CSV table of N, CA and C in Angstrom, one decimal:
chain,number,residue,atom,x,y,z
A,30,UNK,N,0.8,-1.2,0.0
A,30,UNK,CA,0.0,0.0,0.0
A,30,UNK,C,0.9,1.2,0.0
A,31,UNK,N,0.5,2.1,-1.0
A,31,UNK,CA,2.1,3.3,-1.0
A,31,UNK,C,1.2,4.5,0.3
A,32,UNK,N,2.1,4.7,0.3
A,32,UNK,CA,2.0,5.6,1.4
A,32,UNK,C,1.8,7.5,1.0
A,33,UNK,N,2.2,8.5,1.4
A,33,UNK,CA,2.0,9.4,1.3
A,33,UNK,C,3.1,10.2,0.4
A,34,UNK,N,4.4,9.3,0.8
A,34,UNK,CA,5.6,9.7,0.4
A,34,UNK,C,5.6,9.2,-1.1
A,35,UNK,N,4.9,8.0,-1.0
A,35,UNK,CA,4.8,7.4,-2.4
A,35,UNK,C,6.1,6.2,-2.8
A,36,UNK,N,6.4,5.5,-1.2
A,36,UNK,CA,7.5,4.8,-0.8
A,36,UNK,C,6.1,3.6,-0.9
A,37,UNK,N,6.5,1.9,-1.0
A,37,UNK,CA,5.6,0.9,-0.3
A,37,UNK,C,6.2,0.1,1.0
A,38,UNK,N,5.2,0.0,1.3
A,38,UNK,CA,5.9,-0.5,2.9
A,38,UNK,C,5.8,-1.8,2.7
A,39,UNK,N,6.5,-3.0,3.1
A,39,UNK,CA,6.5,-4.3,3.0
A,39,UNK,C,5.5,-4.2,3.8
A,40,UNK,N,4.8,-5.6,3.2
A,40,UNK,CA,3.6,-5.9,4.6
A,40,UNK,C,4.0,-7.8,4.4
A,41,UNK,N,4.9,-8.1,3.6
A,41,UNK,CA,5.1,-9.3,3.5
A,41,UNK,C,7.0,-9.9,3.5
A,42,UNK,N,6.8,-10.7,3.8
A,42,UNK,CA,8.7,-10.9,3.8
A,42,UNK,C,9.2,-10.9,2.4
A,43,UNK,N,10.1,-10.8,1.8
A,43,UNK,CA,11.1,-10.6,0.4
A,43,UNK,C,10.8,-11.7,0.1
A,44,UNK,N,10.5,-12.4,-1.2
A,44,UNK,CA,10.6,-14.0,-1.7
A,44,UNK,C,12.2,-14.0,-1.4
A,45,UNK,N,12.8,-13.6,-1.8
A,45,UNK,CA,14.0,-14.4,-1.7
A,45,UNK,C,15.1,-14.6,0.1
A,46,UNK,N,14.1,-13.9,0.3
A,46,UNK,CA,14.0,-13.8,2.3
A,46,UNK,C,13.8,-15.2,2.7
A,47,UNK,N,12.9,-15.9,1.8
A,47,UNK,CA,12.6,-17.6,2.7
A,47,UNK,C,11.8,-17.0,3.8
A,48,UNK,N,11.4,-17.8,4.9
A,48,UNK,CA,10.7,-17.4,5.8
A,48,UNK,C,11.2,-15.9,6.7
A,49,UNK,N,10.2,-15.5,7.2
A,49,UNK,CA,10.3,-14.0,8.1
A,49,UNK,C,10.5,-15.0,9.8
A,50,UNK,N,10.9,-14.2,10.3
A,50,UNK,CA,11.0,-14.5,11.9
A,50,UNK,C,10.1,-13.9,12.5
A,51,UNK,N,10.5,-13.7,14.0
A,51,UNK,CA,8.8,-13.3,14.8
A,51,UNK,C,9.0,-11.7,15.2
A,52,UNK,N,10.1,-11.0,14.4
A,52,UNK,CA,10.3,-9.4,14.8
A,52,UNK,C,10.0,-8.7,13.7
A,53,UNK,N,9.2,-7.4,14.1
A,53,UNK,CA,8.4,-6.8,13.1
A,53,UNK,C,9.6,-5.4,13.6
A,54,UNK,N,10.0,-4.0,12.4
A,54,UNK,CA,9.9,-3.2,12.6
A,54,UNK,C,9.2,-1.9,12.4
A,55,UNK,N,8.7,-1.2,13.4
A,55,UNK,CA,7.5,-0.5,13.4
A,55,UNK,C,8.4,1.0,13.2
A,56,UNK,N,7.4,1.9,12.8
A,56,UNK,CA,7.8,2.8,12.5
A,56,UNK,C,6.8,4.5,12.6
A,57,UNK,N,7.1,5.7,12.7
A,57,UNK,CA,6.0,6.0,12.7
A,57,UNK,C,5.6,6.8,14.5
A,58,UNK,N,6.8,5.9,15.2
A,58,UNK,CA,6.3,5.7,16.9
A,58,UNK,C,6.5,7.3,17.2
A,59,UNK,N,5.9,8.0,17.8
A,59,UNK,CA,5.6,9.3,18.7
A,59,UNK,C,7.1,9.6,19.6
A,60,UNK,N,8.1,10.6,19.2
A,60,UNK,CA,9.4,10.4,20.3
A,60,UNK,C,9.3,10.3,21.9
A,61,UNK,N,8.0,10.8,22.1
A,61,UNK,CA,8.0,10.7,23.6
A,61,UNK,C,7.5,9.2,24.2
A,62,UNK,N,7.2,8.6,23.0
A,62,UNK,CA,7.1,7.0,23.6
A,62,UNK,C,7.7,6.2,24.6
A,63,UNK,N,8.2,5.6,25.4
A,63,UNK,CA,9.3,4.8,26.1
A,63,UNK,C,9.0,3.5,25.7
A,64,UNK,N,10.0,2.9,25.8
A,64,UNK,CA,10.0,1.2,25.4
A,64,UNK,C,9.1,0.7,25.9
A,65,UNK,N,9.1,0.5,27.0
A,65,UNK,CA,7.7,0.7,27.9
A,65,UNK,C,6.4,0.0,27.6
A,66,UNK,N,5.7,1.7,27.6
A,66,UNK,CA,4.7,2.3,26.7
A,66,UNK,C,4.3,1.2,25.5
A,67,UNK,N,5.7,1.2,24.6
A,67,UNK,CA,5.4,0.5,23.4
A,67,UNK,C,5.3,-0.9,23.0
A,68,UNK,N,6.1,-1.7,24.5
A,68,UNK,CA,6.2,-3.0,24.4
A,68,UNK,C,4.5,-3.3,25.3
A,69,UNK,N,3.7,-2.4,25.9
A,69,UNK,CA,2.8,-2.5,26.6
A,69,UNK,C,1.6,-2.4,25.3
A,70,UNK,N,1.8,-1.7,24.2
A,70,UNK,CA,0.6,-1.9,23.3
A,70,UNK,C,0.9,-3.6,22.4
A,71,UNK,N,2.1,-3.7,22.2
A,71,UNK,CA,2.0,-5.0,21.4
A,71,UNK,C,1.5,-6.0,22.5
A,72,UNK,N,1.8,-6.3,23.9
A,72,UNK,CA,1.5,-7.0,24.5
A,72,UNK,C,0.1,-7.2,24.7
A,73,UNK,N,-0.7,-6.5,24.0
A,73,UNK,CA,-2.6,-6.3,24.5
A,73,UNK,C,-2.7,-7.5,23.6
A,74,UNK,N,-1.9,-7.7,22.0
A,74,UNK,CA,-2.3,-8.9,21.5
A,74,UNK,C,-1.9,-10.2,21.3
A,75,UNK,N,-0.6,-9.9,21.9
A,75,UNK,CA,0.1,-11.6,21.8
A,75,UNK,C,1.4,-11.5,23.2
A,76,UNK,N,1.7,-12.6,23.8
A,76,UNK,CA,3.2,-12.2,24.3
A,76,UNK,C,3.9,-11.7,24.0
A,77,UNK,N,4.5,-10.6,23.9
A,77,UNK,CA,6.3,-10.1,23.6
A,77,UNK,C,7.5,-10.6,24.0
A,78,UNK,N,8.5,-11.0,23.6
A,78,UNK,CA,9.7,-11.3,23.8
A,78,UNK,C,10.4,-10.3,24.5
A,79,UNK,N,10.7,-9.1,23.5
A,79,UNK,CA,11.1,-7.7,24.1
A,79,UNK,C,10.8,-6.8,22.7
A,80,UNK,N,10.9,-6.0,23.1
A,80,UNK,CA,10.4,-4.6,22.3
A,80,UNK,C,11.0,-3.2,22.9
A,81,UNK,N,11.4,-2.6,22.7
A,81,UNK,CA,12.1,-1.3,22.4
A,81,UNK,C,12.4,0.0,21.1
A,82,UNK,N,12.2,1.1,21.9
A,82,UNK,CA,12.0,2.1,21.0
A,82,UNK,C,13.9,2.4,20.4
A,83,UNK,N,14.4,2.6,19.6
A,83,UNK,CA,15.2,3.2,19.1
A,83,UNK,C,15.7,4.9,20.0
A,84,UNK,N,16.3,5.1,20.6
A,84,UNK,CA,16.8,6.4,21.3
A,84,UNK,C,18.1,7.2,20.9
A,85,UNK,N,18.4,8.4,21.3
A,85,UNK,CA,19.4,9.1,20.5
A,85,UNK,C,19.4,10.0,21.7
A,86,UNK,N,20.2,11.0,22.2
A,86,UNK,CA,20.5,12.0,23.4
A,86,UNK,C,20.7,13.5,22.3
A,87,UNK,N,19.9,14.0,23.0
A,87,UNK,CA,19.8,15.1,22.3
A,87,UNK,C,20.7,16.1,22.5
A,88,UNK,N,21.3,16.4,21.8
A,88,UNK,CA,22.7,17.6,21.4
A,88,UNK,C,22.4,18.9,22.2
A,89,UNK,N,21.0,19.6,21.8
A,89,UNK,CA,20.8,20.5,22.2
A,89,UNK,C,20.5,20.8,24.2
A,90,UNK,N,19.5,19.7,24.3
A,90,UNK,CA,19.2,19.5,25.7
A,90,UNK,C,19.5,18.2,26.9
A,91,UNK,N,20.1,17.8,26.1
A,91,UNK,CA,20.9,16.7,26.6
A,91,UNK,C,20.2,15.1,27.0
A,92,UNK,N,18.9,15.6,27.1
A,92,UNK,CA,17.9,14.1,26.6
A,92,UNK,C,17.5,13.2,25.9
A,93,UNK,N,17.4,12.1,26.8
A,93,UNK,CA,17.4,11.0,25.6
A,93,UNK,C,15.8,11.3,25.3
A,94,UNK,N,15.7,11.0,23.6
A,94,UNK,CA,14.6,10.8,23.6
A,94,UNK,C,14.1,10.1,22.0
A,95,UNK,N,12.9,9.4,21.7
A,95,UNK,CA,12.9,8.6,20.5
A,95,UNK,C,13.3,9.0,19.2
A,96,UNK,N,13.5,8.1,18.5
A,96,UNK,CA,14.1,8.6,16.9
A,96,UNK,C,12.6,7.9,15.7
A,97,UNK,N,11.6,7.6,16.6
A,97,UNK,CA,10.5,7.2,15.8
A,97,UNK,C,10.2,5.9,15.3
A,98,UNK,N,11.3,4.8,15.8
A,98,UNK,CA,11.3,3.8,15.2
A,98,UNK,C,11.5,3.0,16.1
A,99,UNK,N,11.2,1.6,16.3
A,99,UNK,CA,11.5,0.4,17.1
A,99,UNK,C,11.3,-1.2,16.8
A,100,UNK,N,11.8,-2.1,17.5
A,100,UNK,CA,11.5,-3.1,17.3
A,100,UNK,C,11.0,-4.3,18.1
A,101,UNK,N,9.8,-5.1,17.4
A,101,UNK,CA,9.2,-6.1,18.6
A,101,UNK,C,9.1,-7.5,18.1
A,102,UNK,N,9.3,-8.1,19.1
A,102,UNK,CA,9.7,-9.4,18.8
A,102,UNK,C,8.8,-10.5,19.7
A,103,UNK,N,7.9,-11.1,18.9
A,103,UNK,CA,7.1,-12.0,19.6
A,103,UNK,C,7.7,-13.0,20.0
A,104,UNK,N,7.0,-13.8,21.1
A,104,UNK,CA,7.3,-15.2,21.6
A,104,UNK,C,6.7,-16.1,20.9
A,105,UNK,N,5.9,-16.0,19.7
A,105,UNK,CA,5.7,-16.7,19.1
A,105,UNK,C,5.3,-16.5,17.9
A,106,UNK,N,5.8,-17.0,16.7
A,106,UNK,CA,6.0,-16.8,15.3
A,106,UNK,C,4.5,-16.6,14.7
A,107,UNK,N,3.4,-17.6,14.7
A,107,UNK,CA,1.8,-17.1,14.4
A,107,UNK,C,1.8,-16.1,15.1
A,108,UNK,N,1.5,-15.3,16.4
A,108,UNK,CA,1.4,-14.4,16.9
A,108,UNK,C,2.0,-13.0,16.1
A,109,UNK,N,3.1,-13.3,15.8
A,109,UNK,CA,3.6,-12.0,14.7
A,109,UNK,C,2.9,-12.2,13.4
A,110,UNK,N,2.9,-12.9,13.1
A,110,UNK,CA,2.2,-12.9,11.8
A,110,UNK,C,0.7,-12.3,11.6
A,111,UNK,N,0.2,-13.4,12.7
A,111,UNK,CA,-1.3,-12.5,13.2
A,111,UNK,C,-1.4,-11.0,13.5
A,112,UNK,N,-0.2,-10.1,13.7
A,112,UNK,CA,-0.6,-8.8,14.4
A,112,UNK,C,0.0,-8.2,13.2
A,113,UNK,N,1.0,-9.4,12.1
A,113,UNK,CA,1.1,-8.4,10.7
A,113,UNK,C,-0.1,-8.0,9.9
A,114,UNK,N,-0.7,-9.1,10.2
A,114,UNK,CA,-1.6,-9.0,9.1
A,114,UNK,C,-3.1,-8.4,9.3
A,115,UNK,N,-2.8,-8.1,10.7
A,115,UNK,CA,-4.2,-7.7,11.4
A,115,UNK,C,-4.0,-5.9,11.0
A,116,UNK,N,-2.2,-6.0,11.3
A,116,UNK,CA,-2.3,-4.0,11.1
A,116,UNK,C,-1.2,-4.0,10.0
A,117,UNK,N,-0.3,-4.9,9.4
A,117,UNK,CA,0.6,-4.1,8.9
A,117,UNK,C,-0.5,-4.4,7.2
A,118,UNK,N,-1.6,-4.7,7.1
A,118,UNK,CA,-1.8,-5.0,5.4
A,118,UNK,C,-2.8,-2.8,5.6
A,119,UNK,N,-2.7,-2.2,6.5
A,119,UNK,CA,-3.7,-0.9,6.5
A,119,UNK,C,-5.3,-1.2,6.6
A,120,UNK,N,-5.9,-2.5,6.9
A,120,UNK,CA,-6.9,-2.2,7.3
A,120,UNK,C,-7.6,-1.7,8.5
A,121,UNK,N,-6.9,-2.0,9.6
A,121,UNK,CA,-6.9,-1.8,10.6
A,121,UNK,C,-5.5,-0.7,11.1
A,122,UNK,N,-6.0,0.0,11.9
A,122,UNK,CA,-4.7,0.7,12.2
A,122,UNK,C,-4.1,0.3,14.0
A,123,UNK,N,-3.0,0.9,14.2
A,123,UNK,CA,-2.5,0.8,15.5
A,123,UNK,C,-2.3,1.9,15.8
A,124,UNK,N,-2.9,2.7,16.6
A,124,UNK,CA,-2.6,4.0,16.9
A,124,UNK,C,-1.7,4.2,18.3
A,125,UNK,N,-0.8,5.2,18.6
A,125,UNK,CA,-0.3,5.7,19.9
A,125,UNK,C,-0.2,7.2,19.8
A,126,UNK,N,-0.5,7.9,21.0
A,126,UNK,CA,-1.1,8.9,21.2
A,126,UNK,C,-1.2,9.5,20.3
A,127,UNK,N,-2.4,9.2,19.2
A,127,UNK,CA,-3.2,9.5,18.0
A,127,UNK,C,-2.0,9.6,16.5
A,128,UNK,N,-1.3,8.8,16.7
A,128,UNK,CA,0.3,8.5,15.3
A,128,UNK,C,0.0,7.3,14.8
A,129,UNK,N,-0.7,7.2,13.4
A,129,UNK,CA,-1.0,5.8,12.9
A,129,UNK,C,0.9,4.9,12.6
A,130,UNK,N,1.0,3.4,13.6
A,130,UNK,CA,2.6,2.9,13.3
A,130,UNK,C,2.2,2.1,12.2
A,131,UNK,N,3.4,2.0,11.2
A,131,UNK,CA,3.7,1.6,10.2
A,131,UNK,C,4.8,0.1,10.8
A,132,UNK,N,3.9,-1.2,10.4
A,132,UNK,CA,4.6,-2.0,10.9
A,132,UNK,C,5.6,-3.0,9.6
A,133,UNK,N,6.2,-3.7,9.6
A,133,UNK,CA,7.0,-4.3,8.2
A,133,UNK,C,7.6,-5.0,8.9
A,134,UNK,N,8.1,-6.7,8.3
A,134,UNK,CA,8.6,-7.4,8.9
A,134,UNK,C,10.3,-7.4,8.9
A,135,UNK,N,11.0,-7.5,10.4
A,135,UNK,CA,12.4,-6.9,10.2
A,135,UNK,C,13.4,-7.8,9.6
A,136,UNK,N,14.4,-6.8,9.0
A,136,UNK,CA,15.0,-7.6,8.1
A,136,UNK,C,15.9,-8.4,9.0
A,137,UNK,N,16.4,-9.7,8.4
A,137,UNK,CA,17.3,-10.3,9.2
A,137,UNK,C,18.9,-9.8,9.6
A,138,UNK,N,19.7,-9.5,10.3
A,138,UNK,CA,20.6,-8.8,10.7
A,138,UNK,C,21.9,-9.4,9.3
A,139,UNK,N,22.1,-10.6,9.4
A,139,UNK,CA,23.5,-10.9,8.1
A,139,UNK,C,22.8,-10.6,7.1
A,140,UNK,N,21.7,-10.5,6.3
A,140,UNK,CA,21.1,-10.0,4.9
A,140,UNK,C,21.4,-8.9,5.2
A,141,UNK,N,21.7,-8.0,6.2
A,141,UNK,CA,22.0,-6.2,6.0
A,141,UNK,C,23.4,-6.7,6.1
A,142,UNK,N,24.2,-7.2,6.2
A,142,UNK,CA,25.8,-7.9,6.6
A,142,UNK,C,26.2,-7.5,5.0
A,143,UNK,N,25.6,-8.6,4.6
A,143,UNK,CA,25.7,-8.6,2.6
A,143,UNK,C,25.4,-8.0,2.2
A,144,UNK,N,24.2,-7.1,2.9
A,144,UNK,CA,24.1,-5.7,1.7
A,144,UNK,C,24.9,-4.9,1.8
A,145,UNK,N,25.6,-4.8,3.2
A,145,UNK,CA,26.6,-3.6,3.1
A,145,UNK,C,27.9,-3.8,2.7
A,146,UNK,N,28.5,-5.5,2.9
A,146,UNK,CA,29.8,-5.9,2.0
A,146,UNK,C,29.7,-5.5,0.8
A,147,UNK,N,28.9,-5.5,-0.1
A,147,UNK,CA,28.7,-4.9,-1.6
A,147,UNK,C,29.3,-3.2,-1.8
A,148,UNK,N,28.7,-2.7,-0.8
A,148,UNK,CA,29.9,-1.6,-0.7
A,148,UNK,C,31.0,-1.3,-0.3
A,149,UNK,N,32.1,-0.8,-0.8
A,149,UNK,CA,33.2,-1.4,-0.4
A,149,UNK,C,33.8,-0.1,0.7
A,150,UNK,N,33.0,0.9,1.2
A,150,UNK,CA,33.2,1.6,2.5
A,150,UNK,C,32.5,0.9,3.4
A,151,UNK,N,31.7,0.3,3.4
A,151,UNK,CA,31.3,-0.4,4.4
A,151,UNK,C,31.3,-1.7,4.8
A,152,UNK,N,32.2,-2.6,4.0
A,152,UNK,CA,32.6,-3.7,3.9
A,152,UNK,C,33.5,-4.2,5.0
A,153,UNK,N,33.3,-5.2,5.9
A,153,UNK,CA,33.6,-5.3,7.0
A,153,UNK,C,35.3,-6.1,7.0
A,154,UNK,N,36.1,-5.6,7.4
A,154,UNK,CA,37.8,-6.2,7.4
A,154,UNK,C,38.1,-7.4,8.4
A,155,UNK,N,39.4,-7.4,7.9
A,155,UNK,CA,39.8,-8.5,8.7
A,155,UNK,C,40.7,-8.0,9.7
A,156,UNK,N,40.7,-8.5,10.6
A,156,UNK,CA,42.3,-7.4,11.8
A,156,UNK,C,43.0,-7.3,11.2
A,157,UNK,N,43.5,-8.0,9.8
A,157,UNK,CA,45.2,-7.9,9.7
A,157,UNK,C,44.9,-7.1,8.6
A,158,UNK,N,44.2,-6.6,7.9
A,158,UNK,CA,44.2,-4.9,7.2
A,158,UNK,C,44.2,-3.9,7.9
A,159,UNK,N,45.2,-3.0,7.4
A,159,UNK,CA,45.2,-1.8,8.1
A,159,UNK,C,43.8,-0.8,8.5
A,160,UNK,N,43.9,0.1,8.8
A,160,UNK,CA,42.4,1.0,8.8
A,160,UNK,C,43.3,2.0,8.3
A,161,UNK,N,42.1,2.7,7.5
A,161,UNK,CA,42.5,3.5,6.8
A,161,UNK,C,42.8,4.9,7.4
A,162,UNK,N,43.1,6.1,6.8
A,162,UNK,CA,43.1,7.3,7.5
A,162,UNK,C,42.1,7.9,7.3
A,163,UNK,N,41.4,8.7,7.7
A,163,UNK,CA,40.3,9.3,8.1
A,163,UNK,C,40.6,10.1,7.1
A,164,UNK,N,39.3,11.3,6.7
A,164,UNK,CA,39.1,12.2,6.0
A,164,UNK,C,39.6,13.0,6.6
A,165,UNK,N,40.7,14.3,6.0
A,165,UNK,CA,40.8,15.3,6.6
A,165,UNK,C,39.5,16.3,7.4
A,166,UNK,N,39.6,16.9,8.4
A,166,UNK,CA,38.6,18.0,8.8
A,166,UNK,C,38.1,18.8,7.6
A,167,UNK,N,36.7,19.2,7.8
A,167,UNK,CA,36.1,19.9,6.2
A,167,UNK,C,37.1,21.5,6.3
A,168,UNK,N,37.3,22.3,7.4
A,168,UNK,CA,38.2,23.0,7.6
A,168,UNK,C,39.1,23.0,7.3
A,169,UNK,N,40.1,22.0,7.4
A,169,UNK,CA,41.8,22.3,7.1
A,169,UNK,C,41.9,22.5,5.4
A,170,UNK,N,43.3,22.8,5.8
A,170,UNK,CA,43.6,23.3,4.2
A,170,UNK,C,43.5,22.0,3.4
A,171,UNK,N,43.8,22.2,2.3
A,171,UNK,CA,43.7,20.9,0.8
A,171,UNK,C,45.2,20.5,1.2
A,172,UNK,N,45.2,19.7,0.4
A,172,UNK,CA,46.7,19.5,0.0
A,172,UNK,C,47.2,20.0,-1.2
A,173,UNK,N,48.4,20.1,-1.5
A,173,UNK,CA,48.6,20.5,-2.7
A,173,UNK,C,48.8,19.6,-3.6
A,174,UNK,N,48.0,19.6,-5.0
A,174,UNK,CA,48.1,18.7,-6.2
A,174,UNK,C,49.5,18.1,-6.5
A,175,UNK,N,50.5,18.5,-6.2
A,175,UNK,CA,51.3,18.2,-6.3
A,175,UNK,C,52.3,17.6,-5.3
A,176,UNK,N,52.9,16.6,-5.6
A,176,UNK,CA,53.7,16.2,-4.0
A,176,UNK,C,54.9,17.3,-3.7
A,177,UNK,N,55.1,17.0,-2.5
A,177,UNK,CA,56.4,18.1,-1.7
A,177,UNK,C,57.6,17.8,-2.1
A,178,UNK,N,58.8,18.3,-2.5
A,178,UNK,CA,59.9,18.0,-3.2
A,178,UNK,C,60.7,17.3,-1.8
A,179,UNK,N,60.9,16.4,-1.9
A,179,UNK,CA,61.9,15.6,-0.7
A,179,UNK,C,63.3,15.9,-1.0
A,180,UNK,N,63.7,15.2,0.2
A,180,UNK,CA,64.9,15.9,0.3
A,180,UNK,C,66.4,14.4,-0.8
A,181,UNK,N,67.0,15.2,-1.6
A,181,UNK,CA,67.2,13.9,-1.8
A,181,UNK,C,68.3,12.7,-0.3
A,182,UNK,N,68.0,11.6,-0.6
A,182,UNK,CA,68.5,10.9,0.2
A,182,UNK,C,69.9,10.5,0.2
A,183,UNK,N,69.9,11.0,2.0
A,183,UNK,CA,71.1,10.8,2.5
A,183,UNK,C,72.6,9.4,2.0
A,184,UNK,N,73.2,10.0,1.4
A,184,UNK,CA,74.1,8.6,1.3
A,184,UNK,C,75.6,8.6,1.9
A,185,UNK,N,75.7,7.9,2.5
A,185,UNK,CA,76.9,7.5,3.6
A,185,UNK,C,77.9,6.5,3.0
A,186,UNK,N,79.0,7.3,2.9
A,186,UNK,CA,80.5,6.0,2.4
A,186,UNK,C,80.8,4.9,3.0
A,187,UNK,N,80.6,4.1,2.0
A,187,UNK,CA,80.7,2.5,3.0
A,187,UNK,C,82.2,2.7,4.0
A,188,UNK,N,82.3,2.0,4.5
A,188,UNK,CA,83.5,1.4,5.8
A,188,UNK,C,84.8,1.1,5.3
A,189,UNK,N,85.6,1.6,5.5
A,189,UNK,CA,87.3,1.2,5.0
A,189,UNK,C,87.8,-0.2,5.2
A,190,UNK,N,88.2,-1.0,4.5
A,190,UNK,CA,88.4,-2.8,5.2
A,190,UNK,C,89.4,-2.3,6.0
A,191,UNK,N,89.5,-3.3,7.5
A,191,UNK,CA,90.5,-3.2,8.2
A,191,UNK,C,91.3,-4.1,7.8
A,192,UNK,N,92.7,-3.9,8.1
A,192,UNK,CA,93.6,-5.5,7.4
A,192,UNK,C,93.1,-6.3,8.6
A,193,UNK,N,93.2,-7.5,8.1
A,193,UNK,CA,93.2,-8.8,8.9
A,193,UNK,C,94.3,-9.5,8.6
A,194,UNK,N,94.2,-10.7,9.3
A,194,UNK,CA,95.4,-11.6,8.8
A,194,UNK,C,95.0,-12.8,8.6
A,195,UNK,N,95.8,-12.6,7.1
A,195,UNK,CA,94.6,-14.0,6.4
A,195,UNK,C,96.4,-14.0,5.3
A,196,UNK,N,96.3,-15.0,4.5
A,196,UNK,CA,97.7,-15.3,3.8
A,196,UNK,C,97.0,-14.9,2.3
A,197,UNK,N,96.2,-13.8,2.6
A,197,UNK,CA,95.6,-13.5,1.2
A,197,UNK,C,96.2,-12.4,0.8
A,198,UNK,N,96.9,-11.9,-0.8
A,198,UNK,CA,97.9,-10.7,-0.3
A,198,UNK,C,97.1,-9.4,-0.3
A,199,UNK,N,95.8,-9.3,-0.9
A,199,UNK,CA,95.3,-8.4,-1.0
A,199,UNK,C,94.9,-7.7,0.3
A,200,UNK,N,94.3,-8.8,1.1
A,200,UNK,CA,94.4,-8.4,2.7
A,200,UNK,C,95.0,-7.7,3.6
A,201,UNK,N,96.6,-7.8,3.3
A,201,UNK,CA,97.3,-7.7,3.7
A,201,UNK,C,97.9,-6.0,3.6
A,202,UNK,N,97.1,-5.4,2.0
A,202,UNK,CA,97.4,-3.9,2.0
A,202,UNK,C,96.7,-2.9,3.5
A,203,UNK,N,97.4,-2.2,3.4
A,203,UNK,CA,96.4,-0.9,3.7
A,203,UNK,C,96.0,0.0,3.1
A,204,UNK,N,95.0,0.8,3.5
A,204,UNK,CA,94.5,1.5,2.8
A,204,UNK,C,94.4,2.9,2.6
């Protein structure tokens, strides 16, 4: 069903997903929500496992408070499915303090693993590659297009042979 934005919201798992699990992520949620609050409405229809709002601390006032999104996770697999299909197809709505949630079944955590190895900044390393250097600050100067003239390198005169005593006659010079 498209939405307003003119985005569609899954109401069903990906065919190439294979089965969905029993966590939906909802969206939509009111920031002054608390986990709470929101694991207290899923609970009216089936057991919850756990449920939680998404939070962030606010820069300006220093509180924590929602980012509008969360995730719930049934104790039992028909039960999620039942409360997808009861609210996430839009017949029915799920309201909290009058904010219709947008619910869609969550993706599995290693399917976002492999979506993100495809890109190759976010592609996950092994310890024994380096990490790279960071972007300079948007402030500092550029560099210059051109590299810096180095200095040429230092060269040092090998070591004088000391005589030894060997029955070799060349040995035997000095130098």
């Amino acid at each position: 069903m498209p939405s307003a934005k003119g985005k569609e919201r899954a109401t069903e798992p990906e065919e190439n997903d294979g089965e969905h699990g029993f966590t939906l992520f909802v969206s939509s949620i009111p920031f002054s929500t608390t986990s709470k609050e929101f694991e207290a409405v899923f609970a009216e229809f089936a057991p919850v496992r756990h449920a939680f709002v998404v939070t962030h601390k606010d820069q300006k006032t220093g509180e924590t408070r929602g980012k509008g999104v969360g995730i719930v996770a049934f104790a039992v697999r028909e039960d999620a499915e039942d409360v997808m299909r009861r609210f996430g197809s839009g017949e029915e709505t799920l309201k909290i303090s009058g904010r219709t949630l947008h619910l869609e079944w969550a993706k599995k955590r290693h399917s976002r693993i492999e979506e993100d190895a495809t890109s190759p900044s976010k592609a996950p390393r092994l310890k024994s590659e380096p990490e790279l250097e960071p972007p300079p600050p948007k402030n500092a100067p550029s560099k210059p297009s051109q590299p810096a003239k180095s200095a040429p390198p230092t060269v040092y005169p090998s070591p004088k042979k000391l005589p030894t005593k060997s029955t070799d006659p060349v040995a035997k010079r000095t130098i």
